[in-house]
XYZ file of N, CA, C and O in Angstrom:
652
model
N 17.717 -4.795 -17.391
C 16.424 -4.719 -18.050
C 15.295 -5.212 -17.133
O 14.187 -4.773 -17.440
N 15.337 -5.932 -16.199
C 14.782 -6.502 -15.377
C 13.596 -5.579 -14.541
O 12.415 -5.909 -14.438
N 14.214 -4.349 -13.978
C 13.316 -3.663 -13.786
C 12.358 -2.659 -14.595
O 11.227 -2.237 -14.356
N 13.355 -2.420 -15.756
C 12.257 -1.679 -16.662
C 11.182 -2.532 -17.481
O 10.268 -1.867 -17.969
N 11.165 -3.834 -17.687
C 10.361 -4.663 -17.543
C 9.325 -5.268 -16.321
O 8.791 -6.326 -16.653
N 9.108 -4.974 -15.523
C 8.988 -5.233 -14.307
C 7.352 -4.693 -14.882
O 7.151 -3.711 -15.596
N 6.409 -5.554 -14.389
C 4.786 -4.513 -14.087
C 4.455 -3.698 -13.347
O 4.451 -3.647 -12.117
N 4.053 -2.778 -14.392
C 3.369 -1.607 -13.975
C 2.667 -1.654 -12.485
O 2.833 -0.696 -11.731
N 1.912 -2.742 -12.095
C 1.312 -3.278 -10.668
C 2.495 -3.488 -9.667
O 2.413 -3.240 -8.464
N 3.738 -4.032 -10.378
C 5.172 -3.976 -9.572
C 5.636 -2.734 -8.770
O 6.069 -2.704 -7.618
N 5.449 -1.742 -9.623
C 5.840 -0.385 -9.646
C 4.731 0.149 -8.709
O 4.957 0.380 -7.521
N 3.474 0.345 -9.314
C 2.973 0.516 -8.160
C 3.013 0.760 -6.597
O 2.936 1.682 -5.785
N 3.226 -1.000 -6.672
C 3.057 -1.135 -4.823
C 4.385 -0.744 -4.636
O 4.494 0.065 -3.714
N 5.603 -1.085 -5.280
C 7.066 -0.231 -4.972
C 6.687 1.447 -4.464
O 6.967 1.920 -3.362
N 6.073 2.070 -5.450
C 6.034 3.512 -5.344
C 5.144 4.189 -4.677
O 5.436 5.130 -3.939
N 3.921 3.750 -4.890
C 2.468 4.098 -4.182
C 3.113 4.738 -2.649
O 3.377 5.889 -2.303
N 3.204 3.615 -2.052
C 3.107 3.659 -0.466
C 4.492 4.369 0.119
O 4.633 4.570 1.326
N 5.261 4.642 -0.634
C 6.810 4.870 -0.550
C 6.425 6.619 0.533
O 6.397 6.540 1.761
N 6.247 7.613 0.019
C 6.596 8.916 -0.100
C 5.771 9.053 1.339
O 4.853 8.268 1.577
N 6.115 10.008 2.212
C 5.392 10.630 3.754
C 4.075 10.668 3.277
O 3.211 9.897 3.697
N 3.788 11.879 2.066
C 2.687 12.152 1.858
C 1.782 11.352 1.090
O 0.686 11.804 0.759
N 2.208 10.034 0.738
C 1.412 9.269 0.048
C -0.255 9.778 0.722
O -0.977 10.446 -0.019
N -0.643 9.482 1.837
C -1.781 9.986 1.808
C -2.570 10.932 1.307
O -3.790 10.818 1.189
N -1.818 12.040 0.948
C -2.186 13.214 0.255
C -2.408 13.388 -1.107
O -2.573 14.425 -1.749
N -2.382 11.748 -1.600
C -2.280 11.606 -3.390
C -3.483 11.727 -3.606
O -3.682 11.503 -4.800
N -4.991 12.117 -2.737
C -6.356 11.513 -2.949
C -6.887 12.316 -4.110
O -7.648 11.832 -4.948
N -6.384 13.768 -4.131
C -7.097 14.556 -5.360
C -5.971 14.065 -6.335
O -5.478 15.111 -6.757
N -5.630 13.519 -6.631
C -5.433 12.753 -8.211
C -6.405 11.624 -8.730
O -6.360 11.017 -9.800
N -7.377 11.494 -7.588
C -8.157 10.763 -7.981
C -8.383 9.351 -6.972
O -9.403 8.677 -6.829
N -7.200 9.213 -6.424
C -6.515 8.133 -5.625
C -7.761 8.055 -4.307
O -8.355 8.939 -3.690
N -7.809 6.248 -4.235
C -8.891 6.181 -3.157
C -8.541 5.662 -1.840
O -9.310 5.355 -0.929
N -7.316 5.611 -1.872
C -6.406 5.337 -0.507
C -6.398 6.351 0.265
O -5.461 7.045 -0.131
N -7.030 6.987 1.380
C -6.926 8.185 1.823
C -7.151 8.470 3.374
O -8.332 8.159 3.528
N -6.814 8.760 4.221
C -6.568 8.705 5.821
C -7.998 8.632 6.373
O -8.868 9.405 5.972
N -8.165 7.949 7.046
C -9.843 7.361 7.701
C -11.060 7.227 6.421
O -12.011 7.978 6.207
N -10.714 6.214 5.818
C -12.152 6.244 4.895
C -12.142 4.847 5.236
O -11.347 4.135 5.849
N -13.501 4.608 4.536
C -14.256 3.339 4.708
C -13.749 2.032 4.083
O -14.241 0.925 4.300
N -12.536 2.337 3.151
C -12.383 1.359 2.488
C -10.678 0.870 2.919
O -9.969 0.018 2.384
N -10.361 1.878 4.206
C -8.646 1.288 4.610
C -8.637 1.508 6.049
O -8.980 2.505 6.684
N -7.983 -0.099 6.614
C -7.922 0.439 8.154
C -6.203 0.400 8.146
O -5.600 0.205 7.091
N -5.766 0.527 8.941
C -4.149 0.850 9.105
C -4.009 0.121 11.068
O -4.347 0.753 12.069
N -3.629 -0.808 11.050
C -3.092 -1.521 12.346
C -1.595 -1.850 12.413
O -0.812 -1.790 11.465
N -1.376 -2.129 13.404
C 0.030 -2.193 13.639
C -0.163 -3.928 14.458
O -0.836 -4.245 15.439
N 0.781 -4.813 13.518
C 0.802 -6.205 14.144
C 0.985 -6.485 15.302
O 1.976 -6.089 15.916
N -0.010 -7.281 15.863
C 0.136 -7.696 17.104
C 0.870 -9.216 17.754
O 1.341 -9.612 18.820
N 0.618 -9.739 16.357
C 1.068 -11.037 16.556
C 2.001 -11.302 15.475
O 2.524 -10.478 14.725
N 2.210 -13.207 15.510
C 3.304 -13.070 14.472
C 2.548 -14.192 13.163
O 3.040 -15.222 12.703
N 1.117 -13.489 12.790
C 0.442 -14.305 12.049
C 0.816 -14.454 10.653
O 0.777 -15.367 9.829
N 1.207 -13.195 10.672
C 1.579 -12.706 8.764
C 3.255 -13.318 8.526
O 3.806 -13.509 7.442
N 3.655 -13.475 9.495
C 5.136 -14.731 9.711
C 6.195 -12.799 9.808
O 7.350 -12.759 9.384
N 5.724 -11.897 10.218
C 6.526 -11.024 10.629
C 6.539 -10.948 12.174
O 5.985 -11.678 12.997
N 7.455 -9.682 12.363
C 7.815 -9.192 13.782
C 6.608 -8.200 14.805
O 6.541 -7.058 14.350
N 5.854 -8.372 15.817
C 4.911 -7.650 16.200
C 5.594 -6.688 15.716
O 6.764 -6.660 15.332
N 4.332 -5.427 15.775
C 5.125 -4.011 15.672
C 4.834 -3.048 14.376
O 4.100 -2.065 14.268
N 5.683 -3.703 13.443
C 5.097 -3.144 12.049
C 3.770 -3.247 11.864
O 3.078 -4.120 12.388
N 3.298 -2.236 11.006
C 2.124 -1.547 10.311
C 1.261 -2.515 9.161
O 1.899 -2.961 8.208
N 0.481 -2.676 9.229
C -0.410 -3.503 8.319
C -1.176 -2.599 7.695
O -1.949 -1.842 8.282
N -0.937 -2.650 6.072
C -1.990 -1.536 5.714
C -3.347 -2.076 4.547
O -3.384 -2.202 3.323
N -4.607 -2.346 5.927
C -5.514 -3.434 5.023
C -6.474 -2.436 4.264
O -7.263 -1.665 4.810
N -6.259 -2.594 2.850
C -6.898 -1.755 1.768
C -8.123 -3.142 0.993
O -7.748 -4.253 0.619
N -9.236 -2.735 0.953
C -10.305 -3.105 -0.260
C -9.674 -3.729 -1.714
O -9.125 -3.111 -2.626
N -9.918 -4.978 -1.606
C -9.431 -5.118 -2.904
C -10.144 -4.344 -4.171
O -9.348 -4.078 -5.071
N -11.380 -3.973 -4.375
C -11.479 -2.827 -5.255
C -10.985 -1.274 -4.959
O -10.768 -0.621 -5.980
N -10.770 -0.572 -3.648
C -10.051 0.305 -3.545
C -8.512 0.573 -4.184
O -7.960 1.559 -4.673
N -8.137 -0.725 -3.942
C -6.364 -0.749 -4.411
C -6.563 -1.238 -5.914
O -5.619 -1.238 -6.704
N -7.592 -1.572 -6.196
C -7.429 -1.608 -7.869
C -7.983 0.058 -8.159
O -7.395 0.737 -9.001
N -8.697 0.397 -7.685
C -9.366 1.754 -8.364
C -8.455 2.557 -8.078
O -8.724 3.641 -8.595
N -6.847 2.612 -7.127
C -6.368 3.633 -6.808
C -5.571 3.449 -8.108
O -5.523 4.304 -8.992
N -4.721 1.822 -8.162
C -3.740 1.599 -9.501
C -4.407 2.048 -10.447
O -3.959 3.114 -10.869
N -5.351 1.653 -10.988
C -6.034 1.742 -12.284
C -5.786 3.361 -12.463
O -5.340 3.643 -13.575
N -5.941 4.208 -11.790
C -5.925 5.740 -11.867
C -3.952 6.175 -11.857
O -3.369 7.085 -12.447
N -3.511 5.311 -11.125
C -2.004 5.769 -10.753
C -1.492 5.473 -12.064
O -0.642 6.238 -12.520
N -2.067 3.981 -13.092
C -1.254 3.996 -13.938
C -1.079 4.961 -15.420
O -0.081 4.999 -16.141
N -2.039 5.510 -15.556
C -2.614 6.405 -16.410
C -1.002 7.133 -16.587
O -0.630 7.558 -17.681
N -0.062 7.206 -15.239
C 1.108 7.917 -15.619
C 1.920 7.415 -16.480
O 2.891 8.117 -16.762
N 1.751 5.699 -17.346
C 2.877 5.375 -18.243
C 1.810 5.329 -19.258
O 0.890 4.583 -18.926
N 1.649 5.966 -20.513
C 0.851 6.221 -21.299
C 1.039 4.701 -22.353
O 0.211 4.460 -23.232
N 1.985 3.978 -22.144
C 2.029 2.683 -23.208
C 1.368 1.801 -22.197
O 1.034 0.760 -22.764
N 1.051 1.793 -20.962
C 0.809 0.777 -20.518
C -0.989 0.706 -19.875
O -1.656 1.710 -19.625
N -1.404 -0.532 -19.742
C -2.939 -0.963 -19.904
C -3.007 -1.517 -18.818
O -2.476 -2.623 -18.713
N -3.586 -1.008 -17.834
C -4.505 -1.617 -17.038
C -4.591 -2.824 -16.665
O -5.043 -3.166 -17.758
N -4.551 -4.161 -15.871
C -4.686 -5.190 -15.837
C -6.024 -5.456 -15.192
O -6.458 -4.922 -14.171
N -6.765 -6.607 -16.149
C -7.755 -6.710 -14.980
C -7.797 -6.719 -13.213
O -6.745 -6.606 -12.583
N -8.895 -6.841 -12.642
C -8.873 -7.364 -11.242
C -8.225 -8.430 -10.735
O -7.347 -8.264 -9.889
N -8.563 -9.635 -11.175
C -8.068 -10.725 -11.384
C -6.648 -10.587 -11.599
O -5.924 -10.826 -10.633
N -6.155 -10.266 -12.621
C -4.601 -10.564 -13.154
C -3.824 -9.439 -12.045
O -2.807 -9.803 -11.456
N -4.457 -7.925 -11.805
C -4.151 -7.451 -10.656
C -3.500 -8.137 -9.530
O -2.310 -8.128 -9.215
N -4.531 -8.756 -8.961
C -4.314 -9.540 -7.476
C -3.658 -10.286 -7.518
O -2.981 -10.496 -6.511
N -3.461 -11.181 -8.788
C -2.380 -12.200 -8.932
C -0.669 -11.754 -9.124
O 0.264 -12.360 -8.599
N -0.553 -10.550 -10.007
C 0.353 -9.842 -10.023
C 1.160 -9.392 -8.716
O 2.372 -9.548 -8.567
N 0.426 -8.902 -7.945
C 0.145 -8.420 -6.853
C 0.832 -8.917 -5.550
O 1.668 -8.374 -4.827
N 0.126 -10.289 -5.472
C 0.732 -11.283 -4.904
C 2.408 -11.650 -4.867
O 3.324 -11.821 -4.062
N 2.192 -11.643 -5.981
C 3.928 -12.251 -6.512
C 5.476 -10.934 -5.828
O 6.704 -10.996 -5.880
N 4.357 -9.785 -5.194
C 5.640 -9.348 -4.880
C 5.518 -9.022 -3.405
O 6.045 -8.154 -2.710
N 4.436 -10.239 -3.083
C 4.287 -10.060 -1.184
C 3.193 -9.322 -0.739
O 2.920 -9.138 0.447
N 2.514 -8.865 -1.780
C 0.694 -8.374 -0.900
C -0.183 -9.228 -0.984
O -0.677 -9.688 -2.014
N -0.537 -9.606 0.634
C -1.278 -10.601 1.080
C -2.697 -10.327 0.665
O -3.375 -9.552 1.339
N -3.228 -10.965 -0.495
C -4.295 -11.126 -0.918
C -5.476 -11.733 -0.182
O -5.374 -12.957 -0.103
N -6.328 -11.338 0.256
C -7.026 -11.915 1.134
C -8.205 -12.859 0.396
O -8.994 -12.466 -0.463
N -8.120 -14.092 0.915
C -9.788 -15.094 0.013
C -11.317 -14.359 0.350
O -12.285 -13.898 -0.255
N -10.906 -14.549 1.525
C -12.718 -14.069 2.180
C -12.662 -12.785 2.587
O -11.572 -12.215 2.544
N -13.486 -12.295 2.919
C -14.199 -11.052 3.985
C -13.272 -10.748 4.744
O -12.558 -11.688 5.092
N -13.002 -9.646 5.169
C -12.319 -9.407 6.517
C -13.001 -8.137 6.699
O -13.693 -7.528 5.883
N -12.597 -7.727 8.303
C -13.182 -6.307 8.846
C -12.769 -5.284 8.338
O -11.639 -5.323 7.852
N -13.201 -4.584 8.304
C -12.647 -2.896 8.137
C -13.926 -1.879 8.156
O -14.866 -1.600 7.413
N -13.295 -1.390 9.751
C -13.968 -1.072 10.396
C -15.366 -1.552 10.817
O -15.360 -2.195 11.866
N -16.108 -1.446 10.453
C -17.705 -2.149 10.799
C -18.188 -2.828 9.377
O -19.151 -3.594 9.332
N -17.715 -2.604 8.672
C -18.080 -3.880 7.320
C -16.942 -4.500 7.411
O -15.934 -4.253 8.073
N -17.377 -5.890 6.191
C -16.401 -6.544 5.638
C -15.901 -6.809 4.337
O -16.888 -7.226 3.732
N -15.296 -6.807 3.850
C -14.902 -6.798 2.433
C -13.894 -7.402 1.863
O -13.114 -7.845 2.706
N -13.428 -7.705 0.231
C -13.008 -8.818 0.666
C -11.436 -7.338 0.345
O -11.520 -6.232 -0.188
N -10.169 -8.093 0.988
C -9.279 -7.345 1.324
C -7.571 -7.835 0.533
O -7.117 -8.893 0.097
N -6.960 -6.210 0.687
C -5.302 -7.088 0.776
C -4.629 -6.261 1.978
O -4.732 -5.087 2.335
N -4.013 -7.185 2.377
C -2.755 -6.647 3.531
C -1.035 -6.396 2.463
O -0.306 -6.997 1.674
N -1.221 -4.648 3.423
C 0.140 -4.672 2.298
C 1.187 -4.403 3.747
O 0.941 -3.616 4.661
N 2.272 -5.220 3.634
C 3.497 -4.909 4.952
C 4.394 -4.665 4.509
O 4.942 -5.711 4.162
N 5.187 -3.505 4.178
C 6.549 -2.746 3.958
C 7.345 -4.351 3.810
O 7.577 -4.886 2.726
N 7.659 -4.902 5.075
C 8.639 -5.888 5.347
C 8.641 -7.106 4.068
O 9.424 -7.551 3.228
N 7.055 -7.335 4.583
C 7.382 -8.898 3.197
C 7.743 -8.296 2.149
O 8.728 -8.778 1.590
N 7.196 -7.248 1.613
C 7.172 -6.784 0.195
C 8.435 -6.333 -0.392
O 8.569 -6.033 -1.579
N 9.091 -6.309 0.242
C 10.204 -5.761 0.720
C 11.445 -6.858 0.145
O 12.276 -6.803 -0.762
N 11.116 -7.771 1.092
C 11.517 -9.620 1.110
C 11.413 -9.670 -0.301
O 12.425 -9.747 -0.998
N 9.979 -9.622 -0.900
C 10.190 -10.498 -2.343
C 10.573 -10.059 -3.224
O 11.008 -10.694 -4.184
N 10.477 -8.132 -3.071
C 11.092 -7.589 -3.951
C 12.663 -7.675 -4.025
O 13.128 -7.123 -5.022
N 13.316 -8.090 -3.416
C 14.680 -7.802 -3.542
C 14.816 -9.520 -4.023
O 15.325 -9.684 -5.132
N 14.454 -10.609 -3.367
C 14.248 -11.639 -4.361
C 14.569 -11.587 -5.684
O 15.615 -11.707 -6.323
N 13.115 -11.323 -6.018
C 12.695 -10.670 -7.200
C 13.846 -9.849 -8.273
O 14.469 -10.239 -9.261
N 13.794 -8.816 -7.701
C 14.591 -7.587 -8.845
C 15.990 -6.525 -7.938
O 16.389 -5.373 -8.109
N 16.378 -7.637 -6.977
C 17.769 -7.762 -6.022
C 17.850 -6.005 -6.007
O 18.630 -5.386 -6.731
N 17.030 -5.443 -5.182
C 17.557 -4.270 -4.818
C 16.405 -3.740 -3.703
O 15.235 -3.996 -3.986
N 16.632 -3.142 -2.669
C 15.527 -2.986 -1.953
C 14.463 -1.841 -2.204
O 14.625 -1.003 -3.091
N 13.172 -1.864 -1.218
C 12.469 -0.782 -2.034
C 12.626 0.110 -0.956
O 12.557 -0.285 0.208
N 12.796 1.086 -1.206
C 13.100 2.748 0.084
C 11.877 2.485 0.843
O 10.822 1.890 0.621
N 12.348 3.085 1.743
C 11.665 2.352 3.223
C 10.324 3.634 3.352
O 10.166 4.849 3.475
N 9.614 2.423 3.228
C 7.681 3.353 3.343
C 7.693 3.732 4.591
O 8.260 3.147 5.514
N 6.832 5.091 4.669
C 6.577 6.142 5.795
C 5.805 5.060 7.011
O 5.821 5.263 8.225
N 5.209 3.994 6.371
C 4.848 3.220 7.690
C 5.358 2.269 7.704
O 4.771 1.197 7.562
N 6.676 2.399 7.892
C 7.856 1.413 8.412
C 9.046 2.290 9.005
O 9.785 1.963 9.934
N 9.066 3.090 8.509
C 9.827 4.188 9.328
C 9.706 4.682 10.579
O 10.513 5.087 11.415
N 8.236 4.538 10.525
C 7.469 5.812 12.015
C 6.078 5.150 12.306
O 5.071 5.852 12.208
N 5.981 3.872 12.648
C 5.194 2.750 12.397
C 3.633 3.823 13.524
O 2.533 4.191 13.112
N 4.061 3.939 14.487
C 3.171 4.147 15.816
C 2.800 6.242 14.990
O 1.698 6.705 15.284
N 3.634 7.042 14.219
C 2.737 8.164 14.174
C 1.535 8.001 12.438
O 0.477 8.476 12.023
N 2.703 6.941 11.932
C 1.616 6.815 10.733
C 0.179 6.043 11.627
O -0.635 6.870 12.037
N -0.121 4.657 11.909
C -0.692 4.586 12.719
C -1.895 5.206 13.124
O -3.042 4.929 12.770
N -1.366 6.380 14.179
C -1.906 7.262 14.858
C -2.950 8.144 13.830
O -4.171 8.217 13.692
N -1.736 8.782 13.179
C -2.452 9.517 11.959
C -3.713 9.098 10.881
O -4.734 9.755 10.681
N -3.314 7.770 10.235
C -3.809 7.351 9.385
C -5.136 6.211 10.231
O -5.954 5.519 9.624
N -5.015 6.303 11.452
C -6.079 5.166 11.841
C -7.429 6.070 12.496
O -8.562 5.592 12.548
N -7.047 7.579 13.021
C -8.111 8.284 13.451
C -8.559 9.577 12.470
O -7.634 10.219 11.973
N -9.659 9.902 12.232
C -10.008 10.989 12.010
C -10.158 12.248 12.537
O -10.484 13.310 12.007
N -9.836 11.929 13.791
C -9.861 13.262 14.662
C -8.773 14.070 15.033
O -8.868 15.127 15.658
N -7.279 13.315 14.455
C -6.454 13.637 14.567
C -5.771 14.507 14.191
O -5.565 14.287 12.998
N -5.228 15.483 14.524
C -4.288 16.263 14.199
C -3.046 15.742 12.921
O -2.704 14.577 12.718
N -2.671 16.655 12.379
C -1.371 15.993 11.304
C -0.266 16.144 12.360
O -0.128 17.243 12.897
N 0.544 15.097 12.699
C 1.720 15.395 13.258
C 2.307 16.068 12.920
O 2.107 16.593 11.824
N 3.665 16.488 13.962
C 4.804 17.525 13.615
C 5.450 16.822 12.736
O 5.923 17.507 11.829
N 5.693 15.426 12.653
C 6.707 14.354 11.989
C 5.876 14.082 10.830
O 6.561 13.401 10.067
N 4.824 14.271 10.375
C 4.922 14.542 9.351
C 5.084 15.773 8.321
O 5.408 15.705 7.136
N 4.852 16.621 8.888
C 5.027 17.862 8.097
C 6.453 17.363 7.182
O 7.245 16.512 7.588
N 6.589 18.211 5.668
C 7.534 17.998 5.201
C 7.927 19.395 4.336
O 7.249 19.886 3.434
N 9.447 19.993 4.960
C 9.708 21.463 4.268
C 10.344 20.663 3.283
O 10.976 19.626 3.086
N 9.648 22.096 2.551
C 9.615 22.384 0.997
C 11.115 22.817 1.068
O 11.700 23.186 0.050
């Protein structure tokens, strides 16, 4: 029962980021979307976040990642919305680094969350002892990256996905 109890915000960050084409969710409404103003996508350089250089950091707007959930959840028709607040706190609890202050992205600052495959990963299996399928930027850290950090870019071959 554990997971079908689990929050809707749980589910979420489990599912959201999971699929190649997650980027491509934007005409559902979704505001997570490859070079916009409100997500940068870096790959760790150091070992600040207490991970391994290397992996993908994916720093989203804390009102972006509520305005994307708030729209994603609309898919369980019994379930309501959590505020902002109870959001981020939720949020937290399964390893997305909530940010206090300001941080960059791109030439503004705002205030932010860092989401990393790895921790989230960590608390979820903690949590609800099973792991979460391994997100497209943890898989292929350097073409998501590539892809998702420039606008001028071409769609890779590695991502294409036959139907």
């Amino acid at each position: 029962c554990i997971r079908e109890c689990m929050p809707v915000c749980h589910k979420f960050i489990r599912d959201f980021f999971g699929p190649k084409r997650f980027i491509e969710q934007k005409t559902g409404g979704y505001f997570i979307t490859r070079y916009n103003s409100c997500t940068k996508i870096s790959k760790q350089n150091s070992k600040t976040l207490g991970i391994k250089t290397g992996h993908c950091v994916i720093r989203v707007t804390q009102e972006a990642l509520y305005q994307t959930y708030h729209t994603w959840q609309k898919m369980f028709p019994n379930s309501r919305a959590d505020s902002l607040t109870n959001f981020l706190e939720k949020i937290k609890e399964i390893g997305v680094i909530v940010k206090k202050g300001r941080q960059a992205v791109h030439k503004n600052t705002y205030k932010c969350c860092d989401l990393v495959y790895e921790l989230i990963n960590e608390k979820y299996k903690e949590m609800y002892d099973e792991e979460i399928h391994p997100w497209f930027s943890a898989e292929d850290p350097n073409t998501f990256v590539e892809y998702m950090g420039r606008k001028d870019t071409a769609e890779p071959t590695s991502l294409k996905i036959k139907e």
